[in-house]
Each structure stands twice: as structure tokens, then as C-alpha cells.
Amino acid sequence: MLSDVRVIELSAPPTMMAGRILADLGADVIVVEPPGGARGRRLEPFLDDQPGLERSLTWQALNRGKRAITLDLDQDDGRALLADLGRGAALVLEADASVPMRFPETVVRCRITPFLSTGAKADYAASDLIVMAASGVPGITGHPDRPPLFYPVPQSIMEAGAEAAIAALAALWARDNDGLGQAIEVSARLAAMMSALSVPIVVPAGNPGLQRAPARQKLAGVSLPGMFACQDGYVLISFAFGPAFGPMTQRLMQWAVEQGCLEARFGTLDWPTAPQQAEKGSLTAADVQAVVDGIAALAARHTKAEFGASARRLGLLAAPLMDMRDIDVSPQYRERGLWSAPVALGPQGPAVADPARFAQFSNYTIDVKRPAPRLSQHTLEVLDKDLGLSPLEIQALFVHGII
Amino acid sequence: MSAPLAGLRVLDMGWVMVGPVSGRYLADLGADVVKLESARRVDPLRTLGPFKDGKPGLERSISYHNLNAGKRSITVDLKDPRGREAILRLVDWADVVIESFSPGVLETLQLDYPRLAARNPRIIMVSTSLLGQTGPHARGTAGVGTMGAAMSGASLLLGWPGHAPCGTYGPWTDSVAPRFIVPSVLAALHRRRSTGEGCHIDVAQAEAGIQFLSPAWYQYAANGTVPQRRGHAGSPLKAPEGIFRCAGQDRWIAIDASAGGAWRRFRTTVGGGLLDGAFDTLIGRLRGREALERMIGQWTAPQDAAAVEQLLQAAGVPAHVVSSASDLAADPDLTEGHYRRIDDPVVGEAVIEGPRFRLARTPTCETRRGPRIGEHTQAVLRDICGYDDAAIAAMQEAGILR
């Protein structure tokens, strides 16, 4: 769909997801790295837990489908070659320190910064941990009696990169209209705040702050847990009320009664209006505790897969907590076509399926055109074919450490 | 200069979060977004807080304003053939349709993609649900984004070893999925410009979640390691990197001072035991991690978290308070650059979020309030669908416009 769009990605961790989405949608994405390799190549985890510029699995995951060249942008020749490359590009992606050079006015230049570049924290030193701390997400994730929780996979680079893809493509639409590019700025902190959901607007709306808690919901004063242990792991079970989701709770209770885990009266109770009944006192704390215990017993009798199947059959607000192995063997993801053809992880590495197809299109298929590029893999190709440099000139650039 | 998507027309049939957030991106970017609602089957987001001043009410949800800012709202009964025809006239008008019904519902309503495309072949239609429209588990899987988080592998990654997982904060995939929907729509629009082709885009919210965890997938697929929850903030390959308790209840500072320059500035700022030569090198800090973290914790414990943030940032050390809801509300980065004031006839003045990016030449729209239920039904039926006043009155009479 973007086959006529060339993207130049001055690689930094937050640009990687942006370039990947654009490549998945068909763009020709050329990654520009310093001769020593992009920072993204040093991100954990590593293939077989052994470090190496071609062994970062985070790099592999976020750079599939792209080509890569090296250019030393601290040297005049590096910047001149980038400028030449820029003339054929629609979009340039960059992060952190902006490269001090001009592109033609037809280029959309999208820059990701940790905090707003015009704001009070513009000069803040940052990293994934810092941006996530500022997002409001960890502050609300976990238990009140334990420290805030962070994802073990860096999230600010995902949030910022995906946000940048949106902004860049909106500017591409404007460029399609009038042929002009522009400068875009994406704040990683603002992007990451999206996953804090309504937390940023709670206090400005005149409400007290929120406490960190895994289950914020209470009924008749009893906390309603969200996670229950099952035979081979955990399942998520949500208790929801009201006209939209209350019937799903009703069906859960009926099933628990059928399974002998709950007294019959809880199957016939009107669950959509349970909060009102608790308020009136007709649904007591002892009742709610009995229900929570009954649902725990129900979960304990089943495996994740069994529970998932029942949740689908009955229409419950419940789902198995899947790990990567479960995702691998899930017939849903497999038959639907989430996985690309296997992608090779370097010349000696294994080939792995990639969950590339984030969307299914009626007349387009996301496919991985090539694995993540090795360092400088496409330098010769781009300098020769795209920029028309001679073999002698290319060797000279290498001798001078420019490529 | 007008907003980049000025002139683009969107019918937003989503509810709760994923569809509406996708629609809000397009509205901020200048599209005319008409949201389909029902006064009988109210968008659950209208019943979810936060509410202005904590007082509930269908027109008082600030979350609703936050996700539906700048849209118009119509109420039309899709089950009635006349209501269905009104929607088809909106399809004639629209460039983009977004829907998040449970898989199969639109078929029943005879408003599925083949029917819409027959009416308007240029239409770009997005269907989004937890597991998508196809596959053995797609039908029957309906619900909320906490389920999407569970099935994407995220929920299990949050918690402490040896304890039950905590799960994500809220319906996590609701925030992730729009980031894949909107680029897909914009790419399809770009293609349509040259080929005239519309398309159907099917986004499974759980699959969108997997994208944000793709390094964990590669770790499993390449190394055979199933990533687990680890509780501890920061990487085992960095020291010091993590969060440390400060003075007051539940106050924390995140510090990343592992890299050479940041470490030297940090140890000079903190002094004391950190000056020990054993911590000169990264290997020394990794081996002495426990003692190092204990000393840092002793240094932060009596201090105000915001003061530590300012002190360390002034020294060039990456640090930030682990922000609470109250911290976000008072953060100058946000109060000056992100929060927007809206004025609404029901809630009065309120604060919602602005866009998360700036476009220099074609700026996004000024942030507006969300609509009241059915606020624009008459205007949209008249101006877009082409009904005259008598026809609208007849539909009103027949109870279709609720």
C-alpha cells in the first residue's frame, strides 16, 4: 500500500517500531546507522544469550523488512550522502538529537523526543525506564503494598514508534495533497500515557487520586479479584455489572452453579443490578465472599484451554492468561494467519515465525520481505544503485570511515 | 493551514475505547467524524468514570469526552430498515467506517463489508474485535481489553515471581490496537488515491498487543525461553537502574545511572558510600548491586521524590518520579503542553488530553468537547443523508432516532 513511499530511518530505539509499521504496510524503509552500529543492536535479549551486533532479538523483531546502510553523519560526506538520499524520500524518522541538516521541503521529518521539546522537561535526560515512570502506567500497576511494576519489555519505544507512524502517515496524506513536507514532533512520554488510560484525567476532573491495586472493584465491601489460579496457570475473570456486561456475569454464575461450585440462588440472582442490591443490603458481604470462593473453585477445576473454550461457548468476560508458548500453539492465531513465513536470524541463526500480520486486509497481505538487516548489509546496493557512486568512490568512503 | 485530514469523512460505529480512540485520532487530524450511538443501549464509556467532580451521569463522563472529542453524535436504530437505510446513506458519504461490534453482528444487521462495498466501493472499513473476524475462536470471543491483554501475553508478564500475576493496568490492548488501526487506514487511503480501491481491515486487539511484546516472542521463538514476570524494575544488565522509595506514602523515583557518564554524575551528586572504588566499573556495580541499591535507597528514603528528580536532572542523570494520577495533573510538561480545557454545557469547564504529536505545517484541530447523545442526529440526517424535515419527523415518530 505504501510501495511508492521511501522512508529514511535514522535509527534510534524509538524509531524502530515506526519504521517497522511503515515497512509492514509496504514502504521502502532504509535504516541509517553509524559505522559502529545503531543503539538498537545492543538491546537485550540476545540470541542464545550471547551478545553481538547481529544477535539482538529486539533489533531483529523491530527491523524486519527494512534495508540498512552505514553513514557517519559527523563527517561532511556522510551528511551529503544522506541529503542525496533524502531527495528521493517522503519521510525521515529520527529521535533524540536532531541531525543538523536540511532536507528538501517535500520531506516529512518526524522526530521523537522523550518529553515535549518546548516544555518544562525538554532538557531531561531519559531512557525507557524514565519515560515509562513519567507515563503514569507503573504508578498504577501492581499491588499497593509492593513497588510499582514495569513491563519487562521496553514499552516507551513501542508507544512512541507507533504514535510516530500515525503522525507521519497523516503528514503523508497532506503531502499527497500539495506536495509539501513538514516537521513533526512526537513526545514519547505523551505517547506512553495512552496506556495509562483515564489516569491522566482523573484528578483534573475533580476526583481524588488513585491507589495502585490489581482489582479496584468492590461489591458489598468485598474486593473482587481479577486473576484466579487454574490447573495449569491463571485465568482472568471479570465481574461486570450493568446492562451491557452484566449478562456475561450472569452466565458465569449460572455455569458455576451447574458445575456445583456455587449455591443455586446465585445463579438466579439478577447480576446486572448486583451493585444496587448490595447498596440496599439484600446482597451481603458474606454472599459476595461465597461467590468469590465459588468462582475460585470453578477456575481450579479447569485448565487454561478448557476455561477459554467455556468462556467462548458461554460468552463470559473471561480469558486464559497466555504465555508465548500458548500463543505459539493457539489454533486461533495460527489459522487466522498472524504468522509470517519464517524469518532467518542471521546467517547461522535459526528461522522463526514472526507475528507480523497485525491487520488482515481484504486486498493486501503484510509479509516480511526480508529479515532484519545485518550491519551495513545494503550500503553497497544503495550507494551504487540509488546514488550512482562508482566502486572507487565507495571504497574511498570506507577507507575514510564514512561507511 | 488546515489540519492534514481536513475533508476526510468518517463514520465511527465503535463504542467503549478501541473504535472511538481510532476515530479521535482522525478527528484531531481534521476529519469529520460522525459517531453512531444509541440512547437505548448507551455506550458503556458514558457510564465509566472519571466523572466531573465525581458525580455520575451519562453526559458527565470525562473519559467519554477524552475519547470522543470533536465528533458529532447521532442516534439511529440499526435494527429498523429505515434506520439501516440512513446508515447506508452515511456509508455513501464516508471515506472510512470503523466498527467494533462482536464478530457476526454486522452480518445479522446486513451492514457487513460486502454490502457496504457494494454501496460504496471506495469505502475503507475497519472491523476490530478481541480476536478478529476469522479463526476458530473469533466468534464467541467478545468482551473488554483486559481479555485482550491476557491473550496477548501481557498480563502474565506483570507481577512477581512466586506470586499470582497482577495483570496490566486496565484494558491494555484498548490503548495499543488504535496504533495499528490508524496507520492501516492511512496507508489504505494513500493507496486509494492512486488505485481507487477501498478495502476491509480486520484488526484483532490481542494481535496488536503481541506487536508491543515482539521481543518477548522472539526470545521464546529463538531461544526457547518463555519470558516470565520479574517484578523488579530495570534490567539485570544495568546497575544502578531501578526505582527507589522516597519520603511520603507510595512515593518512588526511577533512576537510570548505569552508563559511564550518568554514573559519574550520579555518584558525585549522591556522594557517601557511592564513592567507594568498588563501584568505579560497571562490573563492580553489577557485583555489588545489592549494597549499591541499599545505599541509594537510604539516600532517597528521606527525600521528596520531586526534589530528587530535579536534583538529578540538573546534574544530567536520567531520573523521574514514578508518576501518580496526582503527579500527572500537576506536571508542568503536561499542564503547559498536553492538557486542554473544554467547555461543555453539562459538565462546565473540564480538562481532557490533547494530541500526542505536533505537526508544524498542518496543525491538528483545536481540542473540542465530545458530543451529547444524539446531539447531531437531525443535522446529520438533513445535511449528509438528505432527509427533509417531514421524513426526519416521521422517523422520530416511529422511534428510530433513539
CSV table of C-alpha atoms in Angstrom, one decimal, chain A residues 11 19 44 86 106 125 148 173 175 183 197 212 239 319 331 361 365:
chain,number,residue,atom,x,y,z
A,11,SER,CA,17.9,4.5,13.7
A,19,GLY,CA,9.8,2.1,10.6
A,44,GLU,CA,18.6,-7.3,25.1
A,86,GLY,CA,16.7,12.5,1.3
A,106,THR,CA,9.0,17.9,0.2
A,125,ALA,CA,17.9,13.0,30.3
A,148,PRO,CA,5.2,-0.1,41.1
A,173,TRP,CA,-1.7,12.5,3.3
A,175,ARG,CA,1.9,15.9,1.2
A,183,ALA,CA,8.3,18.9,10.7
A,197,LEU,CA,-6.0,5.1,30.0
A,212,ARG,CA,-2.4,1.1,42.9
A,239,PHE,CA,-17.1,-9.3,37.3
A,319,ALA,CA,-9.8,-15.4,29.2
A,331,PRO,CA,-5.1,-22.5,16.7
A,361,PHE,CA,-6.6,-6.7,4.7
A,365,THR,CA,-1.1,-9.0,3.0
